[in-house]
Amino acid sequence: MQKQLLLSGLLATASLCAFGQDEKIDQQMMQKIREEGLQRSKVMETAFYLTDVNGPRLQGPGFMKAANWTKNKLAEWGLQNARLESWGEWGKGWEVERCYIAMTAPYYKAMIAVPRAWSGSTNKLQQAEILYISDSDTTALESYRSKLKNKVILIDQSFTGKPSFKADADRFTDEDLAKMAAESPAGGGRGGRNGADSTYRNMIQAMRTRNSFNQKMRKLAKQEGALGILNTTQTSKDGTLFVSGDYANAALGSTQDDLADLSISMEDYMTLCRLMKANVPVKLELDVKTKFHTADTKGYNVLADLPGTDPKLKDEVVMLGAHLDSWHAATGATDNAAGSAVMMEAVRILKALGVKPRRTIRLALWSGEEQGLHGSKNYVTKHLVDANNKLTKEGENLAGYFNVDNGTGKIRGIYSQNNTEAEPVFAQWLKPFHDLGATTVARRSSGGTDHVSFDRAGLSGFGFIQDRIEYDTRTHHTNMDTYDHLQPDDLKQAATIVAAFIYNAAMRDQKLPMKAPVTAMQSAR
Amino acid sequence: MQKQLLLSGLLATASLCAFGQDEKIDQQMMQKIREEGLQRSKVMETAFYLTDVNGPRLQGPGFMKAANWTKNKLAEWGLQNARLESWGEWGKGWEVERCYIAMTAPYYKAMIAVPRAWSGSTNKLQQAEILYISDSDTTALESYRSKLKNKVILIDQSFTGKPSFKADADRFTDEDLAKMAAESPAGGGRGGRNGADSTYRNMIQAMRTRNSFNQKMRKLAKQEGALGILNTTQTSKDGTLFVSGDYANAALGSTQDDLADLSISMEDYMTLCRLMKANVPVKLELDVKTKFHTADTKGYNVLADLPGTDPKLKDEVVMLGAHLDSWHAATGATDNAAGSAVMMEAVRILKALGVKPRRTIRLALWSGEEQGLHGSKNYVTKHLVDANNKLTKEGENLAGYFNVDNGTGKIRGIYSQNNTEAEPVFAQWLKPFHDLGATTVARRSSGGTDHVSFDRAGLSGFGFIQDRIEYDTRTHHTNMDTYDHLQPDDLKQAATIVAAFIYNAAMRDQKLPMKAPVTAMQSAR
């Protein structure tokens, strides 16, 4: 019977309630939240400022500009104590000031290119020849030492174009959701970003395989005065680049040798490889200018509160968050202006409705997520756990953390992160939103983003199930992660449901159930 | 019964033969052609030279370089009288020598951009502000006159990004082919490039709607010393640009005012529009350099022959052709290096097999197709019809013309172009290739490319049914029309089938049936 219910895409709320208790849900408030969130939404206006107006929000000045705008906007909306809080030392900030590369022989072709983060510069427009490296064995590297000066390095690849017979975008079907709801953590669901999608995993794998050789090549190239090095990935298609960066160069002690480290489209890259293999003389011109910033080398989170009003509960804090930082090839629209705008919109909705939460509601917009969850990790260690990994008083008062960071897709449910006692609670909280497509509680531990910082410390941190849309195929860490790839109706729905969850968590008589400690959970299996 | 057969994707060969006669097909030769075409193919090598090595083949110097290479390659393969033949005056040649544009405020963002063909230059790297024009009424234009100097013009658009829930690429299903085979010309099939696809039609419609205003704006902008004008299309997605050009500027009498006429990605364009609407100050820098050529203003086709050997038939000519020219945003891989490489490969296969054709086989690689079928049209008027549109002796000796210009997709059959008597012949010629997916004879008159020049003159000109792959969604006239978007197996199959058709047409006792004159055909309905 459970399976039948699951197959319909709905969780068996009634039977699960046998394990928990009936949730008191303020249906009138749920209706008000829907109206504010779906009919008077400001989520796209917020997203516009975070993307088009602000630009990339890479750790450093791009992030800081957005953080300040966000802090001011939250204060304008009436949140209390909107603030930037340093989470510690980060390193150098970095920005692109010019990026141009073209093939000039055998004919002219401007390329689609983005410098990898913390890349150096060419200092001016330079004419250059290619040094084509077909070796992949690091022992062969020394033989190139004398040939590197003023060259642009091209490492042989054998990628091939494949037309897209599968759509870039999709949504979870009822069957997908039922399958997810039926999983036990042992049966799969180790999480990750939409773990079912192989594109992301393949990309990571390909990057790792190349990394050792490329890192050594890059080091040698810098030493010997090469002008630049070109990169691409097999996942690059149709001029869409997957770009991240070498953040070892952000370290305060690192020296910036001027090597332009450029991602270019697979199509341009493979044209160069084929021409070099066929011994066709190729010439390039390039002008790459980047800027390192050291005025403020600390990292910051944005925090703002809706203070609790119940004397007995107001020290307890319900948190919601998303990382505000992004990679830099575009404006980080789906990763993660989407999540940031949704979380800001959720607190705006509650504030607009004049909600008086019993517990304190705290919004956190993290930074340094892309380089290793720095903002959220440091928040947890600074506030919620002590040096022995025991919960502090503040940690004991955390009444749940909710995160959005899976792109622009609407919410289809929530991952319980193996918190089985929270599942019947969430199932009831979702009920008023079944008609908006949010139906499913999955036991899976989702990963790869900031709720993991809470989860790892034994705190209740949750991520939502979101429709994938084009996340893994087109926008995630790419030059196409722009405002035009956001889905307004999806973001409105997501903000509405998050607002409802936060409201419920703040008003509930008890704190959300904590997850059983890992050891107890494991012995229970 | 016919319907049942059609539904299986096969043409009712037996019943159709009642109207024609049995074709003598040399099955052994068909097998040899398959082996040469599928196992010893050079089609991708040819395509590599036409695309990666040659670059864009826009009417002018880009085309001429490819034409000379092609002429020499055909001669090297042993074809007779490989030659360039002028088809008349064209106008100025044009090339891009530099293309760079970036937003420099409110933050830095290099854009994906390609100058429209016959665009002017900025002469050097220029800093510029945008003049944002939200009017669409040409009467408002005068009010901008004094504001244009040194500005880059951005005309308001309201395009929005839409994620791709439909795959870019597809192939014809058995049902699609059956439907096509069942059509009478009256029942649809006015032809065009894969007429079923609405993307191409919408693009054309949107372009026309904008054209009147934009043309007038461009003229005023040139007069008043604007630096540039930006363009995009709703069909632009994921940084893929649909780019053609204003070939009025190619006319010998035209003056080149230096206005950089740039296509940029929809994502970049809409970001600029949204920022301007929100009154966010935007700055650009751009460096566009183009070059006009007037040393040789004539247009040329490439021609080469496999001379006929039957004394009674050798004056008759079976032609195959494709346009070798392309637009310039990429290397015209699917439009139409694909068709050119396939046609070259078809004659290479026949030459490699030592075929002694009874009729003469003539390969034609046209130019000026993209600007109005100039090469093929002029060939027809110069050789095949006289001033009164009557067939010349040479026209009477034409034993059929076959064209490939629908992208990289394999051949699924042939459009009879309403030549009902040819249908049973083609049905039999396709039979040895049913296992390769080529099954269908459709009555539809396909259009939009060079066989139309023959068809309009009452000559037997045919185009093949090809799988669409990504033609209308991603490659046709775009910056993504590159070698990596070619499908090797599809092109090998296409060359094999074309070689077989050409062989059959050259060896047949009778010339292919001519189409009934239009008037007779119409009165017969």
CSV table of N, CA and C in Angstrom, one decimal, chain A residues 297-399:
chain,number,residue,atom,x,y,z
A,297,THR,N,41.2,40.7,2.6
A,297,THR,CA,41.4,39.3,2.2
A,297,THR,C,40.5,38.3,3.0
A,298,LYS,N,39.6,38.9,3.8
A,298,LYS,CA,38.7,38.1,4.6
A,298,LYS,C,37.5,37.6,3.8
A,299,GLY,N,36.8,36.6,4.3
A,299,GLY,CA,35.6,36.1,3.7
A,299,GLY,C,34.4,36.5,4.6
A,300,TYR,N,33.3,36.8,4.0
A,300,TYR,CA,32.1,37.3,4.7
A,300,TYR,C,30.8,36.5,4.4
A,301,ASN,N,30.0,36.4,5.4
A,301,ASN,CA,28.6,36.0,5.1
A,301,ASN,C,27.7,37.2,5.4
A,302,VAL,N,26.5,37.1,4.7
A,302,VAL,CA,25.5,38.1,5.0
A,302,VAL,C,24.4,37.4,5.9
A,303,LEU,N,24.1,38.1,7.0
A,303,LEU,CA,23.1,37.5,8.0
A,303,LEU,C,22.1,38.6,8.3
A,304,ALA,N,20.9,38.2,8.5
A,304,ALA,CA,19.8,39.1,8.9
A,304,ALA,C,18.7,38.3,9.6
A,305,ASP,N,18.0,39.0,10.5
A,305,ASP,CA,17.1,38.2,11.4
A,305,ASP,C,15.7,38.8,11.4
A,306,LEU,N,14.7,37.9,11.6
A,306,LEU,CA,13.4,38.2,12.0
A,306,LEU,C,13.3,37.8,13.4
A,307,PRO,N,13.4,38.7,14.4
A,307,PRO,CA,13.5,38.2,15.8
A,307,PRO,C,12.2,37.4,16.3
A,308,GLY,N,12.5,36.4,17.1
A,308,GLY,CA,11.4,35.7,17.7
A,308,GLY,C,10.6,36.5,18.7
A,309,THR,N,9.4,36.1,18.9
A,309,THR,CA,8.5,36.9,19.8
A,309,THR,C,8.0,36.1,21.0
A,310,ASP,N,8.2,34.9,21.0
A,310,ASP,CA,7.8,34.0,22.1
A,310,ASP,C,8.9,34.0,23.2
A,311,PRO,N,8.7,34.6,24.4
A,311,PRO,CA,9.8,34.7,25.3
A,311,PRO,C,10.5,33.3,25.6
A,312,LYS,N,9.7,32.2,25.5
A,312,LYS,CA,10.4,30.9,25.8
A,312,LYS,C,11.1,30.4,24.6
A,313,LEU,N,10.8,30.8,23.4
A,313,LEU,CA,11.3,30.2,22.2
A,313,LEU,C,12.2,31.1,21.4
A,314,LYS,N,12.3,32.4,21.7
A,314,LYS,CA,12.9,33.4,20.8
A,314,LYS,C,14.5,33.2,20.8
A,315,ASP,N,15.0,32.5,21.7
A,315,ASP,CA,16.5,32.2,21.6
A,315,ASP,C,16.7,31.0,20.6
A,316,GLU,N,15.7,30.3,20.3
A,316,GLU,CA,15.9,29.3,19.3
A,316,GLU,C,15.8,29.9,17.9
A,317,VAL,N,16.7,29.4,17.0
A,317,VAL,CA,16.8,30.0,15.7
A,317,VAL,C,16.5,29.0,14.6
A,318,VAL,N,15.6,29.4,13.7
A,318,VAL,CA,15.4,28.6,12.5
A,318,VAL,C,16.2,29.4,11.4
A,319,MET,N,17.0,28.6,10.7
A,319,MET,CA,17.9,29.3,9.7
A,319,MET,C,17.5,28.8,8.3
A,320,LEU,N,17.6,29.8,7.4
A,320,LEU,CA,17.5,29.4,6.0
A,320,LEU,C,18.7,30.1,5.3
A,321,GLY,N,19.2,29.4,4.2
A,321,GLY,CA,20.3,30.0,3.6
A,321,GLY,C,20.6,29.5,2.2
A,322,ALA,N,21.5,30.2,1.5
A,322,ALA,CA,21.9,29.8,0.2
A,322,ALA,C,23.3,30.5,0.0
A,323,HIS,N,24.1,30.0,-0.9
A,323,HIS,CA,25.3,30.7,-1.1
A,323,HIS,C,25.1,31.8,-2.1
A,324,LEU,N,25.6,32.9,-1.8
A,324,LEU,CA,25.5,34.1,-2.7
A,324,LEU,C,26.7,34.2,-3.6
A,325,ASP,N,27.8,33.5,-3.3
A,325,ASP,CA,29.0,33.6,-4.2
A,325,ASP,C,28.7,32.8,-5.5
A,326,SER,N,29.5,33.0,-6.5
A,326,SER,CA,29.3,32.2,-7.8
A,326,SER,C,30.7,32.1,-8.4
A,327,TRP,N,30.7,31.2,-9.4
A,327,TRP,CA,31.8,31.3,-10.4
A,327,TRP,C,31.6,32.5,-11.2
A,328,HIS,N,32.5,32.7,-12.2
A,328,HIS,CA,32.6,34.1,-12.8
A,328,HIS,C,32.4,34.1,-14.3
A,329,ALA,N,32.1,32.9,-14.9
A,329,ALA,CA,32.0,32.9,-16.4
A,329,ALA,C,30.7,33.6,-16.8
A,330,ALA,N,29.8,33.7,-15.9
A,330,ALA,CA,28.5,34.4,-16.2
A,330,ALA,C,28.1,35.1,-14.9
A,331,THR,N,26.8,35.2,-14.7
A,331,THR,CA,26.4,35.9,-13.4
A,331,THR,C,25.8,34.9,-12.4
A,332,GLY,N,26.2,33.6,-12.5
A,332,GLY,CA,25.8,32.7,-11.5
A,332,GLY,C,24.3,32.7,-11.2
A,333,ALA,N,23.5,32.7,-12.3
A,333,ALA,CA,22.0,32.9,-12.1
A,333,ALA,C,21.4,31.7,-11.4
A,334,THR,N,21.7,30.5,-12.0
A,334,THR,CA,21.1,29.3,-11.3
A,334,THR,C,22.0,28.8,-10.2
A,335,ASP,N,23.2,29.2,-10.2
A,335,ASP,CA,24.2,28.8,-9.1
A,335,ASP,C,24.9,30.0,-8.6
A,336,ASN,N,24.3,30.7,-7.7
A,336,ASN,CA,23.1,30.4,-6.9
A,336,ASN,C,22.4,31.7,-6.6
A,337,ALA,N,22.3,32.6,-7.6
A,337,ALA,CA,21.4,33.8,-7.5
A,337,ALA,C,20.0,33.2,-7.2
A,338,ALA,N,19.7,32.1,-7.9
A,338,ALA,CA,18.3,31.5,-7.8
A,338,ALA,C,18.1,31.2,-6.3
A,339,GLY,N,18.9,30.5,-5.6
A,339,GLY,CA,18.7,30.1,-4.3
A,339,GLY,C,18.7,31.3,-3.3
A,340,SER,N,19.6,32.3,-3.6
A,340,SER,CA,19.7,33.5,-2.8
A,340,SER,C,18.5,34.3,-2.9
A,341,ALA,N,18.0,34.5,-4.1
A,341,ALA,CA,16.8,35.3,-4.4
A,341,ALA,C,15.6,34.6,-3.7
A,342,VAL,N,15.5,33.3,-3.8
A,342,VAL,CA,14.4,32.5,-3.2
A,342,VAL,C,14.4,32.7,-1.7
A,343,MET,N,15.6,32.6,-1.1
A,343,MET,CA,15.6,32.7,0.4
A,343,MET,C,15.3,34.1,0.8
A,344,MET,N,15.9,35.1,0.1
A,344,MET,CA,15.5,36.5,0.4
A,344,MET,C,14.0,36.7,0.2
A,345,GLU,N,13.5,36.2,-0.8
A,345,GLU,CA,12.0,36.3,-1.1
A,345,GLU,C,11.2,35.7,0.0
A,346,ALA,N,11.7,34.5,0.5
A,346,ALA,CA,10.9,33.8,1.6
A,346,ALA,C,10.8,34.7,2.8
A,347,VAL,N,11.9,35.4,3.2
A,347,VAL,CA,11.8,36.2,4.4
A,347,VAL,C,11.1,37.5,4.1
A,348,ARG,N,11.2,38.0,2.8
A,348,ARG,CA,10.4,39.1,2.4
A,348,ARG,C,8.9,38.8,2.5
A,349,ILE,N,8.5,37.6,2.1
A,349,ILE,CA,7.1,37.2,2.2
A,349,ILE,C,6.6,37.3,3.6
A,350,LEU,N,7.4,36.7,4.5
A,350,LEU,CA,7.0,36.6,5.9
A,350,LEU,C,6.9,38.0,6.5
A,351,LYS,N,7.9,38.8,6.2
A,351,LYS,CA,7.9,40.2,6.7
A,351,LYS,C,6.7,41.0,6.1
A,352,ALA,N,6.4,40.8,4.9
A,352,ALA,CA,5.3,41.5,4.2
A,352,ALA,C,4.0,41.1,4.9
A,353,LEU,N,3.9,39.9,5.3
A,353,LEU,CA,2.7,39.4,6.0
A,353,LEU,C,2.6,39.8,7.5
A,354,GLY,N,3.6,40.5,7.9
A,354,GLY,CA,3.6,40.9,9.3
A,354,GLY,C,3.7,39.8,10.3
A,355,VAL,N,4.3,38.7,9.9
A,355,VAL,CA,4.4,37.5,10.7
A,355,VAL,C,5.2,37.8,12.0
A,356,LYS,N,4.8,37.3,13.1
A,356,LYS,CA,5.5,37.4,14.4
A,356,LYS,C,5.9,36.0,14.8
A,357,PRO,N,7.1,35.6,14.3
A,357,PRO,CA,7.5,34.2,14.6
A,357,PRO,C,7.8,34.0,16.1
A,358,ARG,N,7.5,32.8,16.5
A,358,ARG,CA,7.8,32.5,17.9
A,358,ARG,C,9.3,32.4,18.1
A,359,ARG,N,9.9,31.6,17.2
A,359,ARG,CA,11.4,31.5,17.2
A,359,ARG,C,12.0,32.6,16.3
A,360,THR,N,13.3,32.8,16.5
A,360,THR,CA,14.0,33.8,15.6
A,360,THR,C,14.2,33.1,14.3
A,361,ILE,N,14.0,33.8,13.2
A,361,ILE,CA,14.3,33.4,11.8
A,361,ILE,C,15.6,34.1,11.4
A,362,ARG,N,16.6,33.3,10.9
A,362,ARG,CA,17.8,33.9,10.5
A,362,ARG,C,18.1,33.5,9.0
A,363,LEU,N,18.3,34.5,8.2
A,363,LEU,CA,18.7,34.3,6.8
A,363,LEU,C,20.2,34.4,6.8
A,364,ALA,N,20.9,33.4,6.1
A,364,ALA,CA,22.3,33.5,5.9
A,364,ALA,C,22.6,33.3,4.4
A,365,LEU,N,23.4,34.3,3.9
A,365,LEU,CA,23.8,34.1,2.5
A,365,LEU,C,25.3,33.9,2.5
A,366,TRP,N,25.7,32.7,2.2
A,366,TRP,CA,27.1,32.3,2.4
A,366,TRP,C,28.1,32.8,1.3
A,367,SER,N,29.3,32.8,1.6
A,367,SER,CA,30.3,32.9,0.5
A,367,SER,C,31.4,31.8,0.5
A,368,GLY,N,32.2,31.8,-0.4
A,368,GLY,CA,33.2,30.7,-0.5
A,368,GLY,C,32.7,29.3,-0.6
A,369,GLU,N,31.4,29.2,-1.0
A,369,GLU,CA,30.8,27.9,-1.2
A,369,GLU,C,31.5,27.1,-2.3
A,370,GLU,N,31.8,27.8,-3.4
A,370,GLU,CA,32.3,27.2,-4.6
A,370,GLU,C,33.8,26.7,-4.3
A,371,GLN,N,34.4,27.3,-3.3
A,371,GLN,CA,35.8,26.8,-3.1
A,371,GLN,C,35.8,25.9,-1.8
A,372,GLY,N,34.7,25.4,-1.4
A,372,GLY,CA,34.7,24.4,-0.3
A,372,GLY,C,33.8,24.7,0.9
A,373,LEU,N,32.6,25.3,0.7
A,373,LEU,CA,31.6,25.6,1.7
A,373,LEU,C,32.2,26.4,2.9
A,374,HIS,N,33.1,27.3,2.5
A,374,HIS,CA,33.8,28.0,3.6
A,374,HIS,C,32.9,28.8,4.5
A,375,GLY,N,32.0,29.6,3.9
A,375,GLY,CA,31.1,30.4,4.7
A,375,GLY,C,30.3,29.7,5.7
A,376,SER,N,29.6,28.6,5.3
A,376,SER,CA,28.7,27.9,6.2
A,376,SER,C,29.5,27.1,7.2
A,377,LYS,N,30.6,26.4,6.7
A,377,LYS,CA,31.5,25.6,7.6
A,377,LYS,C,32.0,26.5,8.7
A,378,ASN,N,32.5,27.7,8.4
A,378,ASN,CA,33.0,28.5,9.4
A,378,ASN,C,31.9,29.1,10.3
A,379,TYR,N,30.7,29.3,9.8
A,379,TYR,CA,29.6,29.8,10.7
A,379,TYR,C,29.3,28.7,11.7
A,380,VAL,N,29.3,27.4,11.3
A,380,VAL,CA,29.0,26.3,12.2
A,380,VAL,C,30.1,26.2,13.3
A,381,THR,N,31.4,26.3,12.8
A,381,THR,CA,32.4,26.2,13.9
A,381,THR,C,32.5,27.4,14.7
A,382,LYS,N,32.2,28.6,14.2
A,382,LYS,CA,32.3,29.8,15.0
A,382,LYS,C,31.1,29.9,16.0
A,383,HIS,N,29.9,29.4,15.6
A,383,HIS,CA,28.7,29.6,16.4
A,383,HIS,C,28.1,28.4,17.0
A,384,LEU,N,28.2,27.3,16.3
A,384,LEU,CA,27.3,26.2,16.7
A,384,LEU,C,28.0,24.9,17.3
A,385,VAL,N,29.3,24.8,17.1
A,385,VAL,CA,30.0,23.7,17.7
A,385,VAL,C,31.3,24.2,18.3
A,386,ASP,N,31.8,23.5,19.4
A,386,ASP,CA,33.0,24.0,20.0
A,386,ASP,C,34.2,23.2,19.4
A,387,ALA,N,35.4,23.4,20.0
A,387,ALA,CA,36.6,22.8,19.4
A,387,ALA,C,36.5,21.3,19.5
A,388,ASN,N,35.7,20.8,20.4
A,388,ASN,CA,35.6,19.3,20.5
A,388,ASN,C,34.4,18.8,19.7
A,389,ASN,N,33.9,19.6,18.8
A,389,ASN,CA,32.7,19.2,18.0
A,389,ASN,C,31.5,18.9,18.8
A,390,LYS,N,31.4,19.5,20.0
A,390,LYS,CA,30.1,19.4,20.8
A,390,LYS,C,29.3,20.7,20.4
A,391,LEU,N,28.0,20.5,20.5
A,391,LEU,CA,27.1,21.7,20.3
A,391,LEU,C,27.3,22.7,21.3
A,392,THR,N,27.4,23.9,20.9
A,392,THR,CA,27.4,25.1,21.9
A,392,THR,C,25.9,25.3,22.3
A,393,LYS,N,25.7,26.2,23.2
A,393,LYS,CA,24.4,26.6,23.5
A,393,LYS,C,23.6,27.1,22.3
A,394,GLU,N,24.3,27.9,21.5
A,394,GLU,CA,23.7,28.4,20.2
A,394,GLU,C,23.4,27.2,19.3
A,395,GLY,N,24.3,26.3,19.3
A,395,GLY,CA,24.0,25.1,18.5
A,395,GLY,C,22.8,24.3,18.9
A,396,GLU,N,22.7,24.2,20.2
A,396,GLU,CA,21.5,23.5,20.8
A,396,GLU,C,20.2,24.2,20.5
A,397,ASN,N,20.4,25.5,20.3
A,397,ASN,CA,19.2,26.3,20.0
A,397,ASN,C,18.8,26.4,18.5
A,398,LEU,N,19.7,25.7,17.7
A,398,LEU,CA,19.3,25.7,16.3
A,398,LEU,C,18.1,24.9,16.0
A,399,ALA,N,17.1,25.4,15.5
A,399,ALA,CA,15.8,24.7,15.3
A,399,ALA,C,15.7,24.3,13.8
